[in-house]
XYZ file of C-alpha atoms in Angstrom:
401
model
C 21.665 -10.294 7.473
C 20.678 -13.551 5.680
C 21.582 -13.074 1.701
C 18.673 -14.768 -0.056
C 18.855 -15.850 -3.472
C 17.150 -13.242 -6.166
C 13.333 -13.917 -6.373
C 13.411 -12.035 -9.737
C 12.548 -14.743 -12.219
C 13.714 -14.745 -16.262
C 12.401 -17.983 -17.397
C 8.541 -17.653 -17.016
C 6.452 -19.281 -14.516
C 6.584 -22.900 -15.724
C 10.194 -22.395 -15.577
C 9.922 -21.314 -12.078
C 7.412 -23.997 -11.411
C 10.394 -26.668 -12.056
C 13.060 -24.936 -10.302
C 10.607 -24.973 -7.241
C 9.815 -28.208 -7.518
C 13.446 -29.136 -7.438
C 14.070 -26.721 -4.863
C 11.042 -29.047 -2.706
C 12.195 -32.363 -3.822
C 15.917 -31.421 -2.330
C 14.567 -29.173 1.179
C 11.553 -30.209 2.301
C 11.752 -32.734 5.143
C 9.895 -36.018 4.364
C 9.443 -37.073 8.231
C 8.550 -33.584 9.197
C 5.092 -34.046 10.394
C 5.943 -36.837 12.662
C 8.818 -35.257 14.331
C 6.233 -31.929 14.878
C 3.222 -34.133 16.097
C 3.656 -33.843 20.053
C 7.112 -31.593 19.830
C 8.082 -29.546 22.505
C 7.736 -25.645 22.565
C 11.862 -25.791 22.111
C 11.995 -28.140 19.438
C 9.038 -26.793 17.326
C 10.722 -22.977 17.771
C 14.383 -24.455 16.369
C 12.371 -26.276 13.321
C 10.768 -23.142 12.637
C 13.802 -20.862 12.769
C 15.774 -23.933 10.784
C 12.604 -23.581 7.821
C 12.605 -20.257 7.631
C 16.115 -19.746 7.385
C 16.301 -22.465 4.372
C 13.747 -20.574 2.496
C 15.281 -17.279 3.136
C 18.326 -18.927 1.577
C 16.320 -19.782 -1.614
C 14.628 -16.434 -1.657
C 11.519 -17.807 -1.010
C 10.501 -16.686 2.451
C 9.323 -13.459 1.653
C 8.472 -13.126 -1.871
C 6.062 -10.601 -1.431
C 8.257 -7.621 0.055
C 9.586 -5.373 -2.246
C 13.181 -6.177 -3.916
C 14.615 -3.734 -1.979
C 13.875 -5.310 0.887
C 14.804 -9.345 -0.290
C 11.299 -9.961 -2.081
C 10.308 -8.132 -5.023
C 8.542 -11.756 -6.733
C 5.638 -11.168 -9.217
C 2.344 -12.301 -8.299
C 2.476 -15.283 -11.002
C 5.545 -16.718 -9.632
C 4.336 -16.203 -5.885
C 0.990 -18.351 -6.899
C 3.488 -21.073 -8.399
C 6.131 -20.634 -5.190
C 2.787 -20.991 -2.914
C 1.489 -23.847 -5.104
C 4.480 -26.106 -5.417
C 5.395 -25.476 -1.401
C 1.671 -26.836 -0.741
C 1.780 -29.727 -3.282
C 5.254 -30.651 -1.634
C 3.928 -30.869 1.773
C 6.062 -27.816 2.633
C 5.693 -27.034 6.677
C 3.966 -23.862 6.899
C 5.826 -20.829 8.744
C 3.890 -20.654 12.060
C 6.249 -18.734 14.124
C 7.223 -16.078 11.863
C 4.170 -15.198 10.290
C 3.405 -12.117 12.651
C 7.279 -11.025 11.543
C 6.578 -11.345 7.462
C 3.179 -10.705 7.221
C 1.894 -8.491 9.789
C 5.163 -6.616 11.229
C 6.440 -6.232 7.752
C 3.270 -4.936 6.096
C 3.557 -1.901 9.246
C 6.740 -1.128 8.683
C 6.630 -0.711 4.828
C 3.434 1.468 4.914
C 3.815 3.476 8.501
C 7.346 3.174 9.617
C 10.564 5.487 9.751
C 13.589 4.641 7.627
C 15.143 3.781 10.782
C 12.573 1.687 12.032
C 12.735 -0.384 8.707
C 16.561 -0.469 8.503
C 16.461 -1.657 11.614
C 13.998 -4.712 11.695
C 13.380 -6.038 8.107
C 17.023 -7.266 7.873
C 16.696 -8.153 11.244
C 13.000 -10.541 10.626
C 14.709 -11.865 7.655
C 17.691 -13.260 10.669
C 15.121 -14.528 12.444
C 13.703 -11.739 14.458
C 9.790 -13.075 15.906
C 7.407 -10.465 16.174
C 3.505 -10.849 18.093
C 0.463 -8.844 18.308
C -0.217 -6.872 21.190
C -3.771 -5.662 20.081
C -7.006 -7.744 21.823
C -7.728 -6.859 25.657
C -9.777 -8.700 27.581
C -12.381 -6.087 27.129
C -11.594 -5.394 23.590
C -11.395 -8.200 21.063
C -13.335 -7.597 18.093
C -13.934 -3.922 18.925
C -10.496 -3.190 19.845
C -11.015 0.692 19.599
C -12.297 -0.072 23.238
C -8.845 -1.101 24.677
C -7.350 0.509 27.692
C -4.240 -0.374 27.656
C -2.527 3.267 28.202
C 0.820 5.149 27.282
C 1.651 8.198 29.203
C 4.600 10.125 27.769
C 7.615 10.935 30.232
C 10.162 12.813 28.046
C 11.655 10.919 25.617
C 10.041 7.798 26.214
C 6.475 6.377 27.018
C 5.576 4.994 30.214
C 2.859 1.815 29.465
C 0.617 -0.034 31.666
C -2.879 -2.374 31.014
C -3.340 -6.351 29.873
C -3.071 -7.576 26.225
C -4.573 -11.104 25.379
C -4.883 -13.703 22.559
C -1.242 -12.584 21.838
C 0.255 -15.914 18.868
C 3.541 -16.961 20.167
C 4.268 -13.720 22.195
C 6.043 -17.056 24.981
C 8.686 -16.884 21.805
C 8.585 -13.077 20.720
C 11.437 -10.791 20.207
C 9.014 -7.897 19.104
C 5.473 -7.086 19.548
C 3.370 -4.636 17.328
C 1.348 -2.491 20.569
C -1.636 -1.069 20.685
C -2.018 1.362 23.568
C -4.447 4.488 24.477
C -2.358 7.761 24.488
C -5.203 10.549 25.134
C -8.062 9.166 27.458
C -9.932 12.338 26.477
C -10.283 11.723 22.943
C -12.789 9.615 20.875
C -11.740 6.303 21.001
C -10.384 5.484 17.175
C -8.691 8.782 17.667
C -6.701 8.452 21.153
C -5.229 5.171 20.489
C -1.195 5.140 19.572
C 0.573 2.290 17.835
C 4.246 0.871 19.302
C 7.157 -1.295 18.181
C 7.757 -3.106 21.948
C 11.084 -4.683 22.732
C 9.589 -7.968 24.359
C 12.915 -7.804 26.549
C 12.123 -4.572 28.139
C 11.569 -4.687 32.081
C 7.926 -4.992 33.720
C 6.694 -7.304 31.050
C 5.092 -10.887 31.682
C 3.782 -13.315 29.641
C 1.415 -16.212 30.617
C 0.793 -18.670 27.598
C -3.076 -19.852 27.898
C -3.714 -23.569 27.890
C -6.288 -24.661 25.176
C -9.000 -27.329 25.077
C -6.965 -29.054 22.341
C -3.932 -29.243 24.684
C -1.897 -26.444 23.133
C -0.788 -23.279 24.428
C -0.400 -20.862 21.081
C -1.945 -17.593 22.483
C -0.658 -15.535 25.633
C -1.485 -13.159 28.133
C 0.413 -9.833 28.043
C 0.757 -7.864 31.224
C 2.511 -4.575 30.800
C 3.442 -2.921 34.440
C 5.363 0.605 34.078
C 7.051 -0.650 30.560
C 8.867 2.089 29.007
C 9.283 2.444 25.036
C 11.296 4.823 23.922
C 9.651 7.704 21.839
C 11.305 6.362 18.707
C 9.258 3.743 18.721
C 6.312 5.582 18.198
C 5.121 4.016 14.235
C 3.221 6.784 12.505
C 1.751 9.661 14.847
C 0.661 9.967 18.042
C -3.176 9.218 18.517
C -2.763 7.987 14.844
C -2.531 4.565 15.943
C -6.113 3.127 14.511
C -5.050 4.421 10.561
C -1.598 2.161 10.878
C -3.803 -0.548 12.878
C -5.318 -0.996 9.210
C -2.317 -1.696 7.771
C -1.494 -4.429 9.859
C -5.317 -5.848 9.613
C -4.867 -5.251 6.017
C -1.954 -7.511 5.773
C -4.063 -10.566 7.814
C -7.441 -10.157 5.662
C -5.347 -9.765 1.801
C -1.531 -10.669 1.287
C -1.425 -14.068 3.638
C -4.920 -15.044 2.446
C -2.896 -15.750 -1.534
C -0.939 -18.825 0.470
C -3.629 -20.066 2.994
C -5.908 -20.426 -0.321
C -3.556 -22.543 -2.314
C -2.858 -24.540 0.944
C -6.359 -24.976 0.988
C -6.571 -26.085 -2.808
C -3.318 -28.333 -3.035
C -3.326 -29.888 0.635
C -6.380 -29.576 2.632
C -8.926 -30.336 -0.148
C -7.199 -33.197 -1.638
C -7.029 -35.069 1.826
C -10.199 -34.950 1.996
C -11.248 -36.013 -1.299
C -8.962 -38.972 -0.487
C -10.658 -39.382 3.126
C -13.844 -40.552 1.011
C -11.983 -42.516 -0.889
C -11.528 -44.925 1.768
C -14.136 -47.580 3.005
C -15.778 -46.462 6.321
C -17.023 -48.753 8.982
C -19.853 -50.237 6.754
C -17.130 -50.729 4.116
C -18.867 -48.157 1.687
C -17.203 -45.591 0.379
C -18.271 -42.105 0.953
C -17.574 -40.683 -2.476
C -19.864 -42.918 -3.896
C -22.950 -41.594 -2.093
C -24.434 -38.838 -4.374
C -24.814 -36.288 -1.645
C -21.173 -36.320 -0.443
C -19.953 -36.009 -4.010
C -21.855 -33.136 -4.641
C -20.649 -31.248 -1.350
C -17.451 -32.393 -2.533
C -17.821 -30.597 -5.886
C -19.442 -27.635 -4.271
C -15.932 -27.094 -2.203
C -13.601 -27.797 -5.209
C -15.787 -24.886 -6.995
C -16.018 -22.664 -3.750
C -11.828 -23.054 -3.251
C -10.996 -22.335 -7.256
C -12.960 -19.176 -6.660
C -11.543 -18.664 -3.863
C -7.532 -18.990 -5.438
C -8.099 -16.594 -8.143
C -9.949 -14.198 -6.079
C -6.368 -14.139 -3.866
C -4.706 -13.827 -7.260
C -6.892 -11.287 -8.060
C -6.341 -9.355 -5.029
C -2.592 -9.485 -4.850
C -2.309 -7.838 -8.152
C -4.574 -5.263 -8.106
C -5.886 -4.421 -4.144
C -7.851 -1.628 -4.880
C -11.524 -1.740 -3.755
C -12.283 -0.162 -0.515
C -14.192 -3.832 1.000
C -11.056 -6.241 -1.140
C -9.628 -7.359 2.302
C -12.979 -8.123 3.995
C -14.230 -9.947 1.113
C -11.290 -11.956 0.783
C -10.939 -12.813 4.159
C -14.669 -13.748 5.023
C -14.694 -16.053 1.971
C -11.837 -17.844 3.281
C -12.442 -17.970 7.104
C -15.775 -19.681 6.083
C -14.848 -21.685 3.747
C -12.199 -23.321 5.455
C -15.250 -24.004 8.237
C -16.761 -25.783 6.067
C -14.252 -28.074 4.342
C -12.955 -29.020 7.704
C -16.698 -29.942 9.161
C -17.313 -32.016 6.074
C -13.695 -34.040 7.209
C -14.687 -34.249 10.410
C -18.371 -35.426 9.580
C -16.253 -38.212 7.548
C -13.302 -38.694 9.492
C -16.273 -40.199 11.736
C -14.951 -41.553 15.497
C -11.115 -42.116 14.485
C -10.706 -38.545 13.600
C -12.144 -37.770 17.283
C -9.679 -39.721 18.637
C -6.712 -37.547 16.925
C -5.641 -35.836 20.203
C -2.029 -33.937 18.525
C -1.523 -32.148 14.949
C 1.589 -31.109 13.312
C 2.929 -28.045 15.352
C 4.100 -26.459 11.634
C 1.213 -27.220 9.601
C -1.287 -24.905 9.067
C -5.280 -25.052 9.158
C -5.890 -28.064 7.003
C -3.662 -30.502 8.745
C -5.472 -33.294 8.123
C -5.958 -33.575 11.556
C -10.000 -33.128 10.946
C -11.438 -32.789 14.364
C -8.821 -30.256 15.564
C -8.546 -28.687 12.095
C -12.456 -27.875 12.570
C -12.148 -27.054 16.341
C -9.024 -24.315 14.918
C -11.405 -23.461 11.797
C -13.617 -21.246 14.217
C -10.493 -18.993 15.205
C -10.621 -17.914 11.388
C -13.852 -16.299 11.388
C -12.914 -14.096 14.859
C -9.153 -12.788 15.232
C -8.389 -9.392 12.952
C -12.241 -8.465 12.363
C -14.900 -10.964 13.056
C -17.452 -12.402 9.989
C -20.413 -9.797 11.296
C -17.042 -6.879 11.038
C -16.222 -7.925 7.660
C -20.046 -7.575 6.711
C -20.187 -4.973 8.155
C -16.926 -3.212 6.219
C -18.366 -4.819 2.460
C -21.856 -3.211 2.931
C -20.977 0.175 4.150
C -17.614 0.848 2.324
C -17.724 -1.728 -0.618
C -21.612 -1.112 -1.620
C -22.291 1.874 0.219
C -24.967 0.906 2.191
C -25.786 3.353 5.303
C -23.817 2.839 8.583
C -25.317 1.090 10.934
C -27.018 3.187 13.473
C -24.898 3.914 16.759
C -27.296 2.325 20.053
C -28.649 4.646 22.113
């Protein structure tokens, strides 16, 4: 296991804030976004491993797992650590973000002692986890997958087709969702798995893009056996850890994505309009642009101490869903503004980074990726849906006839 440095800081968070930024100034690779621009699936996967494994060194890759674990950081000093890794230009961590975020937030809440023992050392080595949970006929409502898991003595015996799986091509692990009792009501029959992407009768089939890229997968499972002890939580009880997981994707990552959004994506484009377009005006200087421009800044503070917020003190029922929709559409709409400016040279941008994030600064294919925001782990009408009837108590919806 990789011994990271301690995350638990003395000196206050402006004392962090310089030992991060001299932590940046020393690690993070100046030329990095020009050797990831048009990289091959081998050389962005070694970059990423390379990253991760430099800021597990520092004790900065997972700040937000407990201490016990190698994170144990205080919400102040994780808003500085996020805020000085964006201002830096920090490469984001693409690959492992299933692993830290999503595989780790199951583990802590729904899995065994052995289940932990065994994988949290082993993500923090560079274990890379994916998400087995979307079917072809069951995206947003994924209570309607049929994927199935028969149990043969000590193990399960799994067959059906997962899809929109993030770099499942480069997967050691993948968090399953599969249908153990056909009989029952659908949130009810549904069982969650730890898969060993190694195990016989799997194939994956990455799916090309329209931006060129090939970041999701098919996932077809043909007589895959998992062994009963990977089982996470209780049989049939797979839909209660499944919030867990979602939990992790709409709250904890959402405290870095914001400050990305804050300290990299919004200051490119206040610098886009800086520049003289075509008719060499400026587009800051036109009254309408500068006030969309100040509507953003206002809409992204908001939306960083929201985060803030919500790391400290996750309590309301709705939190996650509000946090999430407020990014997903937000980040729509500061990447359509760049775009509008960007004008005809940003449409002409054909590669991003393969380790940045969102707001690349790659406008057109920032917006095009923008969209995916506002779908994967609960779509903008699901997250509506979850404020109104949990967080304000509005009736449920009425079931169609």
């Amino acid at each position: 296991m990789t011994q990271s440095a301690s995350v638990v800081c003395d000196q206050g968070p402006e004392g962090f804030r310089s030992e991060v930024r001299e932590w940046c100034r020393v690690h993070v690779p100046n030329d990095w976004r020009t050797a990831q621009t048009g990289a091959s699936a081998e050389t962005f996967v070694a970059f990423q491993k390379d990253w991760f494994a430099t800021l597990a060194r520092a004790g900065y890759a997972v700040p937000h797992w407990p201490k016990e674990w190698g994170g144990g950081m205080s919400v102040a000093d994780q808003v500085v650590l996020y805020q000085e890794l964006a201002a830096h230009d920090a490469p984001r961590l693409v690959l492992p973000f299933v692993s830290i975020h999503h595989a780790a937030s199951t583990l802590l809440a729904a899995g065994t002692d052995e289940q932990r023992s065994r994988h949290l050392p082993a993500i923090l080595d560079g274990e890379i986890w994916c998400q087995g949970f979307s079917e072809p006929g069951a995206g947003s409502d994924m209570a309607a997958l049929s994927t199935s898991a028969r149990r043969v003595g000590d193990h399960y015996l799994v067959n059906g087709q997962k899809l929109w799986a993030s770099g499942a091509l480069h997967a050691d692990w993948c968090l399953l969702l599969a249908r153990t009792d056909p009989e029952a009501p659908k949130r009810q029959g549904i069982s969650y798995f730890l898969l060993d992407m190694a195990a016989p009768g799997i194939d994956v089939r990455p799916i090309r893009q329209a931006t060129g890229e090939s970041h999701f997968c098919e996932i077809f499972l043909n007589d895959v056996e998992i062994p009963a002890t990977q089982l996470v939580g209780p049989e049939n009880e797979g839909w209660r850890v499944a919030q867990e997981t979602l939990g992790a994707e709409r709250g904890m990552t959402m405290l870095e994505l914001a400050e990305r959004l804050g300290h990299g994506g919004f200051p490119w484009l206040v610098d886009l309009c800086r520049h003289p377009g075509p008719d060499g005006t400026r587009p800051l200087d036109d009254s309408r642009v500068a006030d969309r421009l100040a509507a953003l800044e206002t809409e992204i503070t908001g939306l960083r101490l929201l985060c803030a917020e919500f790391v400290a003190d996750h309590s309301g029922p709705a939190d996650a869903s509000i946090v999430k929709l407020y990014y997903s559409e937000l980040l729509q709409r500061v990447m359509d503004l760049g775009a509008e400016i960007g004008g005809l040279d940003a449409q002409t941008q054909l590669r991003k980074p393969l380790s940045s994030g969102w707001e690349s600064g790659t406008w057109v294919l920032d917006f095009i990726g923008s969209w995916e925001w506002t779908i994967p782990g609960g779509t903008s009408e699901i997250q509506r849906t979850i404020i109104g009837e949990r967080g304000l108590g509005l009736p449920r919806e009425p079931k169609g006839i």
